[in-house]
JSON list of C-alpha atoms in Angstrom, two decimals:
[
{"chain": "A", "resi": 30, "resn": "MET", "atom": "CA", "xyz": [136.96, 81.91, 68.97]},
{"chain": "A", "resi": 31, "resn": "LYS", "atom": "CA", "xyz": [135.64, 82.55, 72.45]},
{"chain": "A", "resi": 32, "resn": "TRP", "atom": "CA", "xyz": [133.61, 80.09, 74.53]},
{"chain": "A", "resi": 33, "resn": "THR", "atom": "CA", "xyz": [132.14, 81.14, 77.84]},
{"chain": "A", "resi": 34, "resn": "LYS", "atom": "CA", "xyz": [130.66, 78.62, 80.24]},
{"chain": "A", "resi": 35, "resn": "TYR", "atom": "CA", "xyz": [128.94, 79.05, 83.60]},
{"chain": "A", "resi": 36, "resn": "LEU", "atom": "CA", "xyz": [128.15, 76.20, 85.97]},
{"chain": "A", "resi": 37, "resn": "ALA", "atom": "CA", "xyz": [126.33, 76.69, 89.26]},
{"chain": "A", "resi": 38, "resn": "GLY", "atom": "CA", "xyz": [122.69, 76.27, 90.52]},
{"chain": "A", "resi": 39, "resn": "ALA", "atom": "CA", "xyz": [120.27, 73.77, 89.02]},
{"chain": "A", "resi": 40, "resn": "ALA", "atom": "CA", "xyz": [118.83, 75.26, 85.83]},
{"chain": "A", "resi": 41, "resn": "VAL", "atom": "CA", "xyz": [119.95, 75.06, 82.21]},
{"chain": "A", "resi": 42, "resn": "THR", "atom": "CA", "xyz": [119.69, 78.29, 80.23]},
{"chain": "A", "resi": 43, "resn": "VAL", "atom": "CA", "xyz": [120.95, 79.71, 76.94]},
{"chain": "A", "resi": 44, "resn": "ALA", "atom": "CA", "xyz": [122.27, 83.26, 76.81]},
{"chain": "A", "resi": 45, "resn": "VAL", "atom": "CA", "xyz": [121.98, 85.71, 73.91]},
{"chain": "A", "resi": 46, "resn": "ALA", "atom": "CA", "xyz": [124.49, 85.93, 71.06]},
{"chain": "A", "resi": 47, "resn": "GLY", "atom": "CA", "xyz": [124.77, 82.15, 70.85]},
{"chain": "A", "resi": 48, "resn": "VAL", "atom": "CA", "xyz": [126.81, 81.74, 74.04]},
{"chain": "A", "resi": 49, "resn": "ALA", "atom": "CA", "xyz": [125.65, 78.72, 76.04]},
{"chain": "A", "resi": 50, "resn": "THR", "atom": "CA", "xyz": [125.19, 79.01, 79.78]},
{"chain": "A", "resi": 51, "resn": "VAL", "atom": "CA", "xyz": [124.87, 75.82, 81.80]},
{"chain": "A", "resi": 52, "resn": "SER", "atom": "CA", "xyz": [124.12, 75.58, 85.51]},
{"chain": "A", "resi": 53, "resn": "TYR", "atom": "CA", "xyz": [124.07, 72.82, 88.10]},
{"chain": "A", "resi": 54, "resn": "ALA", "atom": "CA", "xyz": [125.48, 72.09, 91.52]},
{"chain": "A", "resi": 55, "resn": "ALA", "atom": "CA", "xyz": [127.67, 69.48, 93.15]},
{"chain": "A", "resi": 56, "resn": "PRO", "atom": "CA", "xyz": [125.81, 67.14, 95.55]},
{"chain": "A", "resi": 57, "resn": "ALA", "atom": "CA", "xyz": [125.55, 68.21, 99.18]},
{"chain": "A", "resi": 58, "resn": "LYS", "atom": "CA", "xyz": [127.41, 66.23, 101.79]},
{"chain": "A", "resi": 59, "resn": "ALA", "atom": "CA", "xyz": [127.84, 67.95, 105.12]},
{"chain": "A", "resi": 60, "resn": "PRO", "atom": "CA", "xyz": [127.43, 71.28, 106.95]},
{"chain": "A", "resi": 61, "resn": "HIS", "atom": "CA", "xyz": [130.19, 73.80, 106.83]},
{"chain": "A", "resi": 62, "resn": "GLU", "atom": "CA", "xyz": [132.67, 74.08, 109.67]},
{"chain": "A", "resi": 63, "resn": "THR", "atom": "CA", "xyz": [134.70, 77.26, 109.80]},
{"chain": "A", "resi": 64, "resn": "VAL", "atom": "CA", "xyz": [138.19, 76.36, 110.89]},
{"chain": "A", "resi": 65, "resn": "ARG", "atom": "CA", "xyz": [141.03, 78.50, 109.73]},
{"chain": "A", "resi": 66, "resn": "LYS", "atom": "CA", "xyz": [144.24, 77.62, 111.65]},
{"chain": "A", "resi": 67, "resn": "VAL", "atom": "CA", "xyz": [146.43, 75.42, 109.48]},
{"chain": "A", "resi": 68, "resn": "ALA", "atom": "CA", "xyz": [149.46, 73.86, 111.18]},
{"chain": "A", "resi": 69, "resn": "ALA", "atom": "CA", "xyz": [152.57, 73.40, 109.08]},
{"chain": "A", "resi": 70, "resn": "ALA", "atom": "CA", "xyz": [153.47, 69.74, 108.65]},
{"chain": "A", "resi": 71, "resn": "LYS", "atom": "CA", "xyz": [156.71, 68.71, 110.34]},
{"chain": "A", "resi": 72, "resn": "ILE", "atom": "CA", "xyz": [158.95, 65.65, 110.39]},
{"chain": "A", "resi": 73, "resn": "GLU", "atom": "CA", "xyz": [160.79, 64.84, 113.58]},
{"chain": "A", "resi": 74, "resn": "ALA", "atom": "CA", "xyz": [163.95, 62.81, 112.96]},
{"chain": "A", "resi": 75, "resn": "ALA", "atom": "CA", "xyz": [165.32, 60.43, 115.57]},
{"chain": "A", "resi": 76, "resn": "PRO", "atom": "CA", "xyz": [168.63, 61.46, 117.16]},
{"chain": "A", "resi": 77, "resn": "ALA", "atom": "CA", "xyz": [171.65, 59.82, 115.58]},
{"chain": "A", "resi": 78, "resn": "GLY", "atom": "CA", "xyz": [172.64, 56.50, 117.11]},
{"chain": "A", "resi": 79, "resn": "LYS", "atom": "CA", "xyz": [169.24, 55.80, 118.66]},
{"chain": "A", "resi": 80, "resn": "ALA", "atom": "CA", "xyz": [167.40, 52.66, 117.62]},
{"chain": "A", "resi": 81, "resn": "ARG", "atom": "CA", "xyz": [163.85, 53.72, 118.55]},
{"chain": "A", "resi": 82, "resn": "ALA", "atom": "CA", "xyz": [161.63, 55.07, 115.78]},
{"chain": "A", "resi": 83, "resn": "ALA", "atom": "CA", "xyz": [160.95, 58.78, 115.63]},
{"chain": "A", "resi": 84, "resn": "LYS", "atom": "CA", "xyz": [157.46, 60.19, 115.96]},
{"chain": "A", "resi": 85, "resn": "THR", "atom": "CA", "xyz": [156.60, 61.49, 112.50]},
{"chain": "A", "resi": 86, "resn": "MET", "atom": "CA", "xyz": [153.88, 63.75, 111.18]},
{"chain": "A", "resi": 87, "resn": "ARG", "atom": "CA", "xyz": [152.77, 63.53, 107.55]},
{"chain": "A", "resi": 88, "resn": "PRO", "atom": "CA", "xyz": [154.65, 66.09, 105.43]},
{"chain": "A", "resi": 89, "resn": "ALA", "atom": "CA", "xyz": [152.80, 68.49, 103.17]},
{"chain": "A", "resi": 90, "resn": "THR", "atom": "CA", "xyz": [152.14, 67.14, 99.68]},
{"chain": "A", "resi": 91, "resn": "LYS", "atom": "CA", "xyz": [150.67, 68.70, 96.58]},
{"chain": "A", "resi": 92, "resn": "SER", "atom": "CA", "xyz": [147.25, 67.76, 98.00]},
{"chain": "A", "resi": 93, "resn": "THR", "atom": "CA", "xyz": [147.82, 69.31, 101.42]},
{"chain": "A", "resi": 94, "resn": "ALA", "atom": "CA", "xyz": [150.14, 72.23, 100.56]},
{"chain": "A", "resi": 95, "resn": "SER", "atom": "CA", "xyz": [147.83, 75.23, 100.83]},
{"chain": "A", "resi": 96, "resn": "THR", "atom": "CA", "xyz": [147.30, 77.69, 97.97]},
{"chain": "A", "resi": 97, "resn": "LEU", "atom": "CA", "xyz": [144.74, 79.66, 100.00]},
{"chain": "A", "resi": 98, "resn": "ARG", "atom": "CA", "xyz": [145.29, 83.42, 100.12]},
{"chain": "A", "resi": 99, "resn": "VAL", "atom": "CA", "xyz": [143.25, 85.70, 102.36]},
{"chain": "A", "resi": 100, "resn": "VAL", "atom": "CA", "xyz": [142.45, 89.00, 100.63]},
{"chain": "A", "resi": 101, "resn": "ALA", "atom": "CA", "xyz": [140.86, 92.27, 101.66]},
{"chain": "A", "resi": 102, "resn": "PRO", "atom": "CA", "xyz": [137.49, 93.28, 100.16]},
{"chain": "A", "resi": 103, "resn": "GLY", "atom": "CA", "xyz": [138.11, 94.72, 96.72]},
{"chain": "A", "resi": 104, "resn": "GLU", "atom": "CA", "xyz": [141.76, 93.62, 96.61]},
{"chain": "A", "resi": 105, "resn": "ARG", "atom": "CA", "xyz": [142.65, 92.74, 93.01]},
{"chain": "A", "resi": 106, "resn": "VAL", "atom": "CA", "xyz": [144.37, 89.43, 92.29]},
{"chain": "A", "resi": 107, "resn": "THR", "atom": "CA", "xyz": [145.93, 89.09, 88.84]},
{"chain": "A", "resi": 108, "resn": "ALA", "atom": "CA", "xyz": [145.80, 85.49, 87.63]},
{"chain": "A", "resi": 109, "resn": "ALA", "atom": "CA", "xyz": [147.03, 86.35, 84.11]},
{"chain": "A", "resi": 110, "resn": "PRO", "atom": "CA", "xyz": [147.17, 89.48, 81.94]},
{"chain": "A", "resi": 111, "resn": "GLY", "atom": "CA", "xyz": [143.59, 90.73, 81.75]},
{"chain": "A", "resi": 112, "resn": "PHE", "atom": "CA", "xyz": [142.33, 88.02, 84.11]},
{"chain": "A", "resi": 113, "resn": "ARG", "atom": "CA", "xyz": [141.72, 89.64, 87.50]},
{"chain": "A", "resi": 114, "resn": "LEU", "atom": "CA", "xyz": [139.56, 88.62, 90.44]},
{"chain": "A", "resi": 115, "resn": "TRP", "atom": "CA", "xyz": [138.40, 90.30, 93.63]},
{"chain": "A", "resi": 116, "resn": "LEU", "atom": "CA", "xyz": [135.94, 89.58, 96.41]},
{"chain": "A", "resi": 117, "resn": "THR", "atom": "CA", "xyz": [133.38, 91.61, 98.31]},
{"chain": "A", "resi": 118, "resn": "ALA", "atom": "CA", "xyz": [130.95, 90.48, 100.99]},
{"chain": "A", "resi": 119, "resn": "GLU", "atom": "CA", "xyz": [128.36, 90.05, 98.22]},
{"chain": "A", "resi": 120, "resn": "GLY", "atom": "CA", "xyz": [130.40, 87.67, 96.06]},
{"chain": "A", "resi": 121, "resn": "LYS", "atom": "CA", "xyz": [132.93, 87.15, 93.29]},
{"chain": "A", "resi": 122, "resn": "HIS", "atom": "CA", "xyz": [133.99, 89.78, 90.74]},
{"chain": "A", "resi": 123, "resn": "TRP", "atom": "CA", "xyz": [136.28, 89.19, 87.78]},
{"chain": "A", "resi": 124, "resn": "THR", "atom": "CA", "xyz": [137.43, 90.29, 84.34]},
{"chain": "A", "resi": 125, "resn": "THR", "atom": "CA", "xyz": [138.93, 88.36, 81.43]},
{"chain": "A", "resi": 126, "resn": "PRO", "atom": "CA", "xyz": [140.97, 89.59, 78.45]},
{"chain": "A", "resi": 127, "resn": "THR", "atom": "CA", "xyz": [137.92, 89.66, 76.16]},
{"chain": "A", "resi": 128, "resn": "SER", "atom": "CA", "xyz": [135.49, 90.80, 78.87]},
{"chain": "A", "resi": 129, "resn": "PRO", "atom": "CA", "xyz": [137.13, 93.82, 80.52]},
{"chain": "A", "resi": 130, "resn": "GLU", "atom": "CA", "xyz": [133.86, 94.92, 82.09]},
{"chain": "A", "resi": 131, "resn": "PRO", "atom": "CA", "xyz": [133.59, 93.34, 85.56]},
{"chain": "A", "resi": 132, "resn": "GLN", "atom": "CA", "xyz": [131.43, 90.23, 85.85]},
{"chain": "A", "resi": 133, "resn": "PHE", "atom": "CA", "xyz": [129.78, 89.17, 89.12]},
{"chain": "A", "resi": 134, "resn": "ARG", "atom": "CA", "xyz": [128.51, 86.05, 90.88]},
{"chain": "A", "resi": 135, "resn": "SER", "atom": "CA", "xyz": [126.56, 86.61, 94.08]},
{"chain": "A", "resi": 136, "resn": "VAL", "atom": "CA", "xyz": [126.80, 84.54, 97.26]},
{"chain": "A", "resi": 137, "resn": "VAL", "atom": "CA", "xyz": [123.86, 86.33, 98.92]},
{"chain": "A", "resi": 138, "resn": "ASP", "atom": "CA", "xyz": [121.08, 86.14, 96.31]},
{"chain": "A", "resi": 139, "resn": "GLY", "atom": "CA", "xyz": [119.86, 82.68, 97.35]},
{"chain": "A", "resi": 140, "resn": "ASN", "atom": "CA", "xyz": [121.33, 80.79, 94.38]},
{"chain": "A", "resi": 141, "resn": "ILE", "atom": "CA", "xyz": [123.81, 78.90, 96.53]},
{"chain": "A", "resi": 142, "resn": "ASP", "atom": "CA", "xyz": [123.47, 77.25, 99.93]},
{"chain": "A", "resi": 143, "resn": "ARG", "atom": "CA", "xyz": [126.62, 77.99, 101.92]},
{"chain": "A", "resi": 144, "resn": "ASN", "atom": "CA", "xyz": [125.66, 75.30, 104.43]},
{"chain": "A", "resi": 145, "resn": "THR", "atom": "CA", "xyz": [126.21, 72.47, 101.93]},
{"chain": "A", "resi": 146, "resn": "PRO", "atom": "CA", "xyz": [129.33, 71.67, 99.86]},
{"chain": "A", "resi": 147, "resn": "GLY", "atom": "CA", "xyz": [129.32, 73.17, 96.39]},
{"chain": "A", "resi": 148, "resn": "VAL", "atom": "CA", "xyz": [131.55, 74.35, 93.56]},
{"chain": "A", "resi": 149, "resn": "SER", "atom": "CA", "xyz": [130.67, 76.50, 90.54]},
{"chain": "A", "resi": 150, "resn": "LEU", "atom": "CA", "xyz": [132.52, 77.00, 87.27]},
{"chain": "A", "resi": 151, "resn": "GLN", "atom": "CA", "xyz": [132.87, 79.99, 84.99]},
{"chain": "A", "resi": 152, "resn": "SER", "atom": "CA", "xyz": [135.15, 79.40, 82.01]},
{"chain": "A", "resi": 153, "resn": "GLU", "atom": "CA", "xyz": [136.22, 81.34, 78.97]},
{"chain": "A", "resi": 154, "resn": "ILE", "atom": "CA", "xyz": [138.42, 80.00, 76.19]},
{"chain": "A", "resi": 155, "resn": "THR", "atom": "CA", "xyz": [140.06, 82.58, 73.95]},
{"chain": "A", "resi": 156, "resn": "ASP", "atom": "CA", "xyz": [142.99, 82.26, 71.54]},
{"chain": "A", "resi": 157, "resn": "GLY", "atom": "CA", "xyz": [144.07, 78.85, 72.83]},
{"chain": "A", "resi": 158, "resn": "ARG", "atom": "CA", "xyz": [143.93, 79.75, 76.52]},
{"chain": "A", "resi": 159, "resn": "ALA", "atom": "CA", "xyz": [141.32, 78.88, 79.15]},
{"chain": "A", "resi": 160, "resn": "TYR", "atom": "CA", "xyz": [140.47, 81.28, 81.98]},
{"chain": "A", "resi": 161, "resn": "LEU", "atom": "CA", "xyz": [138.82, 79.23, 84.71]},
{"chain": "A", "resi": 162, "resn": "SER", "atom": "CA", "xyz": [137.29, 80.26, 88.04]},
{"chain": "A", "resi": 163, "resn": "GLY", "atom": "CA", "xyz": [134.34, 79.71, 90.34]},
{"chain": "A", "resi": 164, "resn": "LEU", "atom": "CA", "xyz": [132.93, 79.75, 93.83]},
{"chain": "A", "resi": 165, "resn": "TYR", "atom": "CA", "xyz": [133.42, 77.05, 96.47]},
{"chain": "A", "resi": 166, "resn": "TYR", "atom": "CA", "xyz": [131.49, 76.85, 99.72]},
{"chain": "A", "resi": 167, "resn": "GLY", "atom": "CA", "xyz": [130.04, 74.74, 102.50]},
{"chain": "A", "resi": 168, "resn": "GLY", "atom": "CA", "xyz": [132.64, 72.00, 102.92]},
{"chain": "A", "resi": 169, "resn": "LYS", "atom": "CA", "xyz": [134.06, 70.53, 106.11]},
{"chain": "A", "resi": 170, "resn": "GLY", "atom": "CA", "xyz": [137.35, 71.79, 107.46]},
{"chain": "A", "resi": 171, "resn": "VAL", "atom": "CA", "xyz": [139.57, 74.30, 105.66]},
{"chain": "A", "resi": 172, "resn": "ALA", "atom": "CA", "xyz": [139.83, 74.61, 101.87]},
{"chain": "A", "resi": 173, "resn": "SER", "atom": "CA", "xyz": [143.44, 74.30, 100.81]},
{"chain": "A", "resi": 174, "resn": "GLY", "atom": "CA", "xyz": [143.86, 73.69, 97.06]},
{"chain": "A", "resi": 175, "resn": "VAL", "atom": "CA", "xyz": [142.03, 72.93, 93.83]},
{"chain": "A", "resi": 176, "resn": "GLU", "atom": "CA", "xyz": [142.53, 70.49, 90.96]},
{"chain": "A", "resi": 177, "resn": "ILE", "atom": "CA", "xyz": [140.77, 70.93, 87.63]},
{"chain": "A", "resi": 178, "resn": "GLU", "atom": "CA", "xyz": [140.46, 67.98, 85.25]},
{"chain": "A", "resi": 179, "resn": "THR", "atom": "CA", "xyz": [140.55, 69.17, 81.64]},
{"chain": "A", "resi": 180, "resn": "THR", "atom": "CA", "xyz": [140.93, 67.65, 78.19]},
{"chain": "A", "resi": 181, "resn": "ALA", "atom": "CA", "xyz": [144.53, 68.95, 78.30]},
{"chain": "A", "resi": 182, "resn": "GLY", "atom": "CA", "xyz": [145.28, 67.27, 81.65]},
{"chain": "A", "resi": 183, "resn": "THR", "atom": "CA", "xyz": [145.10, 68.12, 85.35]},
{"chain": "A", "resi": 184, "resn": "VAL", "atom": "CA", "xyz": [145.49, 71.79, 86.23]},
{"chain": "A", "resi": 185, "resn": "HIS", "atom": "CA", "xyz": [146.32, 73.01, 89.75]},
{"chain": "A", "resi": 186, "resn": "GLY", "atom": "CA", "xyz": [144.71, 76.31, 90.64]},
{"chain": "A", "resi": 187, "resn": "LYS", "atom": "CA", "xyz": [144.66, 78.68, 93.60]},
{"chain": "A", "resi": 188, "resn": "LEU", "atom": "CA", "xyz": [142.14, 79.86, 96.20]},
{"chain": "A", "resi": 189, "resn": "ILE", "atom": "CA", "xyz": [141.23, 83.25, 97.63]},
{"chain": "A", "resi": 190, "resn": "GLU", "atom": "CA", "xyz": [138.95, 84.07, 100.57]},
{"chain": "A", "resi": 191, "resn": "LEU", "atom": "CA", "xyz": [137.95, 87.07, 102.65]},
{"chain": "A", "resi": 192, "resn": "ALA", "atom": "CA", "xyz": [138.99, 87.20, 106.29]},
{"chain": "A", "resi": 193, "resn": "GLY", "atom": "CA", "xyz": [136.50, 86.41, 109.03]},
{"chain": "A", "resi": 194, "resn": "HIS", "atom": "CA", "xyz": [135.36, 82.88, 108.12]},
{"chain": "A", "resi": 195, "resn": "PRO", "atom": "CA", "xyz": [132.78, 83.77, 105.43]},
{"chain": "A", "resi": 196, "resn": "GLY", "atom": "CA", "xyz": [132.05, 80.12, 104.52]},
{"chain": "A", "resi": 197, "resn": "TRP", "atom": "CA", "xyz": [132.92, 80.58, 100.84]},
{"chain": "A", "resi": 198, "resn": "GLY", "atom": "CA", "xyz": [135.79, 81.52, 98.56]},
{"chain": "A", "resi": 199, "resn": "VAL", "atom": "CA", "xyz": [136.92, 81.61, 94.93]},
{"chain": "A", "resi": 200, "resn": "TRP", "atom": "CA", "xyz": [139.18, 79.25, 93.00]},
{"chain": "A", "resi": 201, "resn": "TYR", "atom": "CA", "xyz": [140.94, 80.19, 89.76]},
{"chain": "A", "resi": 202, "resn": "ALA", "atom": "CA", "xyz": [143.37, 78.81, 87.18]},
{"chain": "A", "resi": 203, "resn": "THR", "atom": "CA", "xyz": [144.53, 79.22, 83.61]},
{"chain": "A", "resi": 204, "resn": "ALA", "atom": "CA", "xyz": [145.38, 76.50, 81.11]},
{"chain": "A", "resi": 205, "resn": "GLN", "atom": "CA", "xyz": [146.61, 76.11, 77.57]},
{"chain": "A", "resi": 206, "resn": "VAL", "atom": "CA", "xyz": [144.06, 74.52, 75.27]},
{"chain": "A", "resi": 207, "resn": "GLY", "atom": "CA", "xyz": [145.50, 71.93, 72.92]},
{"chain": "A", "resi": 208, "resn": "SER", "atom": "CA", "xyz": [145.15, 71.80, 69.18]},
{"chain": "A", "resi": 209, "resn": "GLY", "atom": "CA", "xyz": [141.50, 71.62, 68.21]},
{"chain": "A", "resi": 210, "resn": "GLY", "atom": "CA", "xyz": [140.48, 72.92, 71.65]},
{"chain": "A", "resi": 211, "resn": "GLY", "atom": "CA", "xyz": [137.72, 75.34, 72.40]},
{"chain": "A", "resi": 212, "resn": "SER", "atom": "CA", "xyz": [135.19, 72.73, 73.41]},
{"chain": "A", "resi": 213, "resn": "ARG", "atom": "CA", "xyz": [132.49, 73.60, 75.89]},
{"chain": "A", "resi": 214, "resn": "ASP", "atom": "CA", "xyz": [133.50, 70.33, 77.61]},
{"chain": "A", "resi": 215, "resn": "PHE", "atom": "CA", "xyz": [137.10, 71.40, 78.26]},
{"chain": "A", "resi": 216, "resn": "VAL", "atom": "CA", "xyz": [136.60, 70.99, 82.04]},
{"chain": "A", "resi": 217, "resn": "SER", "atom": "CA", "xyz": [135.22, 67.69, 83.33]},
{"chain": "A", "resi": 218, "resn": "GLN", "atom": "CA", "xyz": [135.74, 68.03, 87.08]},
{"chain": "A", "resi": 219, "resn": "VAL", "atom": "CA", "xyz": [136.72, 70.59, 89.73]},
{"chain": "A", "resi": 220, "resn": "THR", "atom": "CA", "xyz": [137.84, 69.32, 93.15]},
{"chain": "A", "resi": 221, "resn": "VAL", "atom": "CA", "xyz": [138.60, 71.61, 96.07]},
{"chain": "A", "resi": 222, "resn": "HIS", "atom": "CA", "xyz": [140.72, 69.80, 98.67]},
{"chain": "A", "resi": 223, "resn": "ASP", "atom": "CA", "xyz": [140.93, 70.43, 102.39]},
{"chain": "A", "resi": 224, "resn": "THR", "atom": "CA", "xyz": [144.10, 70.69, 104.47]},
{"chain": "A", "resi": 225, "resn": "GLU", "atom": "CA", "xyz": [144.03, 66.93, 105.16]},
{"chain": "A", "resi": 226, "resn": "GLY", "atom": "CA", "xyz": [144.03, 66.07, 101.46]},
{"chain": "A", "resi": 227, "resn": "GLY", "atom": "CA", "xyz": [140.34, 65.11, 101.47]},
{"chain": "A", "resi": 228, "resn": "ILE", "atom": "CA", "xyz": [137.55, 66.59, 99.37]},
{"chain": "A", "resi": 229, "resn": "TYR", "atom": "CA", "xyz": [136.14, 69.91, 100.60]},
{"chain": "A", "resi": 230, "resn": "ALA", "atom": "CA", "xyz": [133.70, 70.19, 97.67]},
{"chain": "A", "resi": 231, "resn": "GLN", "atom": "CA", "xyz": [133.53, 68.86, 94.11]},
{"chain": "A", "resi": 232, "resn": "LEU", "atom": "CA", "xyz": [131.84, 69.56, 90.79]},
{"chain": "A", "resi": 233, "resn": "LYS", "atom": "CA", "xyz": [131.54, 67.03, 87.96]},
{"chain": "A", "resi": 234, "resn": "THR", "atom": "CA", "xyz": [130.45, 68.52, 84.64]},
{"chain": "A", "resi": 235, "resn": "GLN", "atom": "CA", "xyz": [130.12, 65.24, 82.73]}
]
């Protein structure tokens, strides 16, 4: 069985063929700042035999280790067999194993405000596997990683952006759906982190 779910904007609609489509946005917090230089975290050890403490910088953790990949317009990224994503200046394009025809979400049609933090969700569950992705935009600092809370546990995804500080990007992940899965409520929260481990933007679906 296949479930497809879309979360963005502020309206609730129902698509044809019995597939539910749900839309809403994460609350706005702050204007976007386009910063792209990410310094690698380092630890400076004190020389042997010296009593004074060394100056230490916080090492990268799973929250701060970046998964961001800068891609060229139209460059295909394969997340899983049949699950491919690519970006153009107009927005996000993707395919899934059961939807080989490209799907599209615009970032220029007025449905999102790139000046305020937001995350969207498009999900499809087929044959015990979830194909998850969405837009993120408008947060402070530099987006670095994404965590998706699901009924099967926390999933860590990846990010892609175009070069040139566009103010938005795409997150994606795949996950196994447990026995009895297939629920439209498989994802409860999507959190995009910044390079400092804080929240760049967040979506709560429940």
